[in-house]
Coordinates of C-alpha atoms in Angstrom, one line a residue:
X149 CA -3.6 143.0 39.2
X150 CA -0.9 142.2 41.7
X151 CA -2.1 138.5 41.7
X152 CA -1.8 138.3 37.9
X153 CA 1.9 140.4 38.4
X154 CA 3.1 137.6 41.0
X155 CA 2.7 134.9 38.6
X156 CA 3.7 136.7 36.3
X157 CA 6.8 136.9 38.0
X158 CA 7.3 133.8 39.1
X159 CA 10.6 131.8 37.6
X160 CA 10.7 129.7 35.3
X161 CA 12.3 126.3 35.3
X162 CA 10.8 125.5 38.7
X163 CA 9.6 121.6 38.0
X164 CA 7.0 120.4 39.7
X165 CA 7.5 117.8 43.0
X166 CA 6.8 114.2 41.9
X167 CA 4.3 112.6 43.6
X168 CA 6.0 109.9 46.2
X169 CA 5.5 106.4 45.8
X170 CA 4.5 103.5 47.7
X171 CA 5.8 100.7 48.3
X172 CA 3.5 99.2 45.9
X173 CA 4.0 101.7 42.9
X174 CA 1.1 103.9 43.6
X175 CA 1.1 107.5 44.4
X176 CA 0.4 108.8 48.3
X177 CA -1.4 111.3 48.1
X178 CA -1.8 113.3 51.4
X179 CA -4.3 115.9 53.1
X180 CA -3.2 118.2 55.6
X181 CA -5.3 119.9 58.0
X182 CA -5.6 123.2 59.8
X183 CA -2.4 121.9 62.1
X184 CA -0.4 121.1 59.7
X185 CA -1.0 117.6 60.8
X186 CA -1.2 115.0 58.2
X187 CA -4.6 113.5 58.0
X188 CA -4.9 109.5 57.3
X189 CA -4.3 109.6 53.2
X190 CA -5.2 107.6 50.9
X191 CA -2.9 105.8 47.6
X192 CA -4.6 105.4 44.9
X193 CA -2.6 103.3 41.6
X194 CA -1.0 105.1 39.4
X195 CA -2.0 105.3 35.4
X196 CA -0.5 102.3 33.9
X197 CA -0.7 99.8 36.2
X198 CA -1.9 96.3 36.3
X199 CA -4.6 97.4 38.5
X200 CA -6.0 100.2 35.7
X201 CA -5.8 96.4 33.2
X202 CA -9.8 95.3 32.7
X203 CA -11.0 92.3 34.4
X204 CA -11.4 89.5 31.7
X205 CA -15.1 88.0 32.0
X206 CA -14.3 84.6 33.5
X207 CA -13.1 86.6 36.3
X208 CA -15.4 88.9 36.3
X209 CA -18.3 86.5 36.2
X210 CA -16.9 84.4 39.2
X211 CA -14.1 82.1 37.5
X212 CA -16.4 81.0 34.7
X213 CA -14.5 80.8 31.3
X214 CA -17.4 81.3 29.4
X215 CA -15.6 81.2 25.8
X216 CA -14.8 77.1 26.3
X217 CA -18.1 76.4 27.7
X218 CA -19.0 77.4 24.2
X219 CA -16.5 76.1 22.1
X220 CA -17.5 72.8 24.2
X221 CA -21.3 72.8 23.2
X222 CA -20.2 74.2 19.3
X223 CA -17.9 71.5 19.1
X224 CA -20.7 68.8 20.6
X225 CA -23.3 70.4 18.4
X226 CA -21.7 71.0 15.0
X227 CA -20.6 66.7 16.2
X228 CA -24.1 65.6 16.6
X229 CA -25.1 67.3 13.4
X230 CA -22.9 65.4 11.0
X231 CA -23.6 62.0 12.9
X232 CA -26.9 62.4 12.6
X233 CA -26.8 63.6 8.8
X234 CA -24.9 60.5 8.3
X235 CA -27.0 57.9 10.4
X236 CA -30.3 59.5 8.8
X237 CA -29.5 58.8 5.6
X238 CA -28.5 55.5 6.0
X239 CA -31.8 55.0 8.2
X240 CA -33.8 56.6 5.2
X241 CA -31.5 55.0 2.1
X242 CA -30.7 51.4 4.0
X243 CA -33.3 51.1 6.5
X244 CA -33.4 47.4 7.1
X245 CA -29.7 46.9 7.0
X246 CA -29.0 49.9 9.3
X247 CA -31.9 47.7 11.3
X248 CA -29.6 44.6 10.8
X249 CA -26.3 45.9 12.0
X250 CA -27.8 47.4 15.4
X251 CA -29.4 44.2 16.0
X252 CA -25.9 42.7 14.9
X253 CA -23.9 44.9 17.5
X254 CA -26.7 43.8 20.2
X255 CA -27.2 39.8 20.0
X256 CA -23.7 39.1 19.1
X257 CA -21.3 41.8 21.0
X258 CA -18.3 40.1 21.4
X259 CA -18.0 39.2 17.8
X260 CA -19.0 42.1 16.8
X261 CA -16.0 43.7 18.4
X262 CA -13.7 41.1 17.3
X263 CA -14.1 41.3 14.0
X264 CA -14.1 45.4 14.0
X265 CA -11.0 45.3 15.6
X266 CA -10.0 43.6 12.8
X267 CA -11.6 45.5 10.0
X268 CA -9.7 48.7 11.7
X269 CA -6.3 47.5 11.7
X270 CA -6.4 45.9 8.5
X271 CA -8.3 49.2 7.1
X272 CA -5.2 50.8 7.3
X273 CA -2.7 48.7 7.1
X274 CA -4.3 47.1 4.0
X275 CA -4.3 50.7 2.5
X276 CA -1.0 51.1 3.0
X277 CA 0.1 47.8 1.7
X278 CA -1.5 48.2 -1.6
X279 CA -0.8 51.8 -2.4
X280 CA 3.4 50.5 -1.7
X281 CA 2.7 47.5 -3.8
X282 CA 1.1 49.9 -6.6
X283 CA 3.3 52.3 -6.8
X284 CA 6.5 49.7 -7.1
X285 CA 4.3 47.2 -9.4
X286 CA 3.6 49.9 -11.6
X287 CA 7.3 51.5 -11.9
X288 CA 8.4 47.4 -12.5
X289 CA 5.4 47.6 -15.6
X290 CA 6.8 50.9 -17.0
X291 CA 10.5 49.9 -16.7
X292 CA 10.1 46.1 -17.9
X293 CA 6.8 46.8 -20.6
X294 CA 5.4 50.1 -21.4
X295 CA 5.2 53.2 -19.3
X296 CA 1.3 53.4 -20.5
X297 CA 0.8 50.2 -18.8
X298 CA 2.5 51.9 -15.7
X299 CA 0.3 55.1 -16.2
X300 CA -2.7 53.5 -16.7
X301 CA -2.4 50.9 -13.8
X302 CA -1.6 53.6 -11.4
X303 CA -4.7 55.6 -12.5
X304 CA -7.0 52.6 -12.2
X305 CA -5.5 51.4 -9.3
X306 CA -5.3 54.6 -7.5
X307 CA -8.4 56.1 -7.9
X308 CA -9.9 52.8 -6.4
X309 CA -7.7 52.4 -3.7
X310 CA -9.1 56.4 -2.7
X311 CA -12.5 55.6 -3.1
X312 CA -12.8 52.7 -1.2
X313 CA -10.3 54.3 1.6
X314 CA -12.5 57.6 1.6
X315 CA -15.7 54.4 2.3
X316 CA -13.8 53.1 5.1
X317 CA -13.3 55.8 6.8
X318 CA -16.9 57.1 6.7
X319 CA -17.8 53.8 8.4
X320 CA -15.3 54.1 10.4
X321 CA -15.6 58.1 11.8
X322 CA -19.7 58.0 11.5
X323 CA -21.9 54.9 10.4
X324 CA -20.4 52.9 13.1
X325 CA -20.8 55.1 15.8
X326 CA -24.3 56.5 14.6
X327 CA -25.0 52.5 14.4
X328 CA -24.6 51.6 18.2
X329 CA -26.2 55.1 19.2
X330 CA -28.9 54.0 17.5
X331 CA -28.8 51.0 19.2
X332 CA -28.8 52.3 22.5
X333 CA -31.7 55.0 21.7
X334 CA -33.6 52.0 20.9
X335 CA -33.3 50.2 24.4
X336 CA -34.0 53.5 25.9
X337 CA -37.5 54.2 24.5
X338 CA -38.5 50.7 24.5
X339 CA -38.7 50.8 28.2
X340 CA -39.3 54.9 28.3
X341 CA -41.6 55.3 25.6
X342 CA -42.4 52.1 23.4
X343 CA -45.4 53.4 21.2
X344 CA -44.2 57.0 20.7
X345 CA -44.3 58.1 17.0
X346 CA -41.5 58.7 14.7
X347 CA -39.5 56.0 17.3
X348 CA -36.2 55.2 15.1
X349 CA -35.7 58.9 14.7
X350 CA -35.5 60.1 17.9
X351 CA -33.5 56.5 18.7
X352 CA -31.0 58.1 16.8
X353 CA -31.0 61.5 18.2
X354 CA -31.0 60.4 22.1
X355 CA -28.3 57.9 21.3
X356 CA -26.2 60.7 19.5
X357 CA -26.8 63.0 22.0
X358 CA -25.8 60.7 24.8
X359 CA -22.8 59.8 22.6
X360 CA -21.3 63.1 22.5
X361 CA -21.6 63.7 25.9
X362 CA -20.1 60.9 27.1
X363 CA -17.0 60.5 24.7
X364 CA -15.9 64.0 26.3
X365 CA -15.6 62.3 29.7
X366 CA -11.4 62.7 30.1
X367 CA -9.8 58.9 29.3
X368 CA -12.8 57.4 29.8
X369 CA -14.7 58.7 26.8
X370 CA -11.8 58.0 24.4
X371 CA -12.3 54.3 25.0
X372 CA -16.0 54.6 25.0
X373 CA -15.5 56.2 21.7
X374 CA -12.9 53.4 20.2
X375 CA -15.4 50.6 21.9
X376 CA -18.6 51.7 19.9
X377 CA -16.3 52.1 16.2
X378 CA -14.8 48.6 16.4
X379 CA -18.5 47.5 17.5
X380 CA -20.3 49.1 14.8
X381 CA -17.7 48.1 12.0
X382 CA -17.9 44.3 12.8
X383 CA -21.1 44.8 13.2
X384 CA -21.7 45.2 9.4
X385 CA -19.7 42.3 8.7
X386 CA -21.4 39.8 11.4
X387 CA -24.4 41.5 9.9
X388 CA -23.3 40.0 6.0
X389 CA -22.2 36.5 7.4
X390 CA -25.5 36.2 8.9
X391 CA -27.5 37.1 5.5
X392 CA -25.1 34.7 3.9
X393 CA -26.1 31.7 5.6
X394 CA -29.2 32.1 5.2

């Protein structure tokens, strides 16, 4: 009862010390023992401080940023995929010509990558060109003629001007790359494997594979990368001078 009356008692408005800090913003927290001594404390951080923040996982697991590893092998994956949709259906739909323009890119190189070099500038620059000389040829045909003439040009002219763009870049982004990957998976398992089953298949799968890969290799791969497009493009057209002289 006289323990309950003494804090009963006791006054109010008395605040509580604040705990002292260090010099690193954490509280000291002290023990004192039966001499009134101070024993060797300890600090521990206080509540809110970077320290209390959770360790992210690449540095929990060592330095490792685990999240770009894979959004590296997504982005290599979800690449090969489409390559190899592309490449397949050209082997399966066009076989012998998707035969002709690897053997193309191989006996005659240097051509090869002349004339793609050519085809790529001129892909664009040609498309630009002729939508300009369109657009102005067809306001000349409305203002001078008829604006149906003007209408109808532009629709015609247009619309095939998109379809052949949209075939040019296809080449240009997948059939010639899966062209000289098949090309290279072809060397390989002719001196790896030469009698294994289902060979132009997984020609085209190792040579994707090995083209992903190595296109991600810093400023070398970007002009790996250019080197096979410009190969497999004029590859289709030394491919279609060849059949023509024959």
């Amino acid at each position: 009862d006289k323990v309950r009356e003494a804090i009963t008692n006791q006054p109010s408005g008395i605040e509580a010390p604040s705990p002292a800090l260090g010099a690193d913003g954490s509280d000291l927290f002290t023990m004192m023992n039966s001499t009134g001594k101070r024993s060797p404390g300890f600090s521990a951080p206080a509540l809110g401080t970077s320290r209390d923040i959770a360790l992210k996982p690449s540095q929990a697991s060592g330095g490792v940023d685990w999240d770009k590893i894979g959004d590296w092998l997504l982005g290599r994956l979800s690449q090969m995929i489409v390559l190899f949709i592309v490449g397949g259906l050209a082997l399966w739909l066009i076989p012998m010509h998707f035969d002709g323009w690897a053997q193309s890119v191989y006996r005659k190189p240097l051509p090869s990558a002349g004339l793609g070099l050519l085809t790529y500038i001129l892909g664009y620059a040609g498309a630009i060109m002729t939508a300009v000389l369109l657009f102005f040829g067809g306001l000349a045909m409305g203002i001078a003629v008829a604006w149906e003439l003007a209408l109808s040009l532009w629709a015609l002219g247009f619309s095939s001007l998109i379809l052949a763009f949209v075939v040019f870049v296809i080449f240009v982004s997948y059939v010639s790359k899966a062209i000289v990957a098949y090309l290279g998976g072809l060397l390989i398992l002719d001196r790896v494997a030469p009698g294994i089953r289902g060979r132009k298949v997984l020609a085209l799968l190792l040579g994707l594979l090995l083209y992903v890969i190595i296109v991600t290799i810093p400023t070398l791969g970007p002009i790996i990368g250019f080197l096979v497009t410009i190969l497999g493009l004029g590859a289709v057209w030394v491919a279609w001078f060849d059949s023509r002289r024959r």
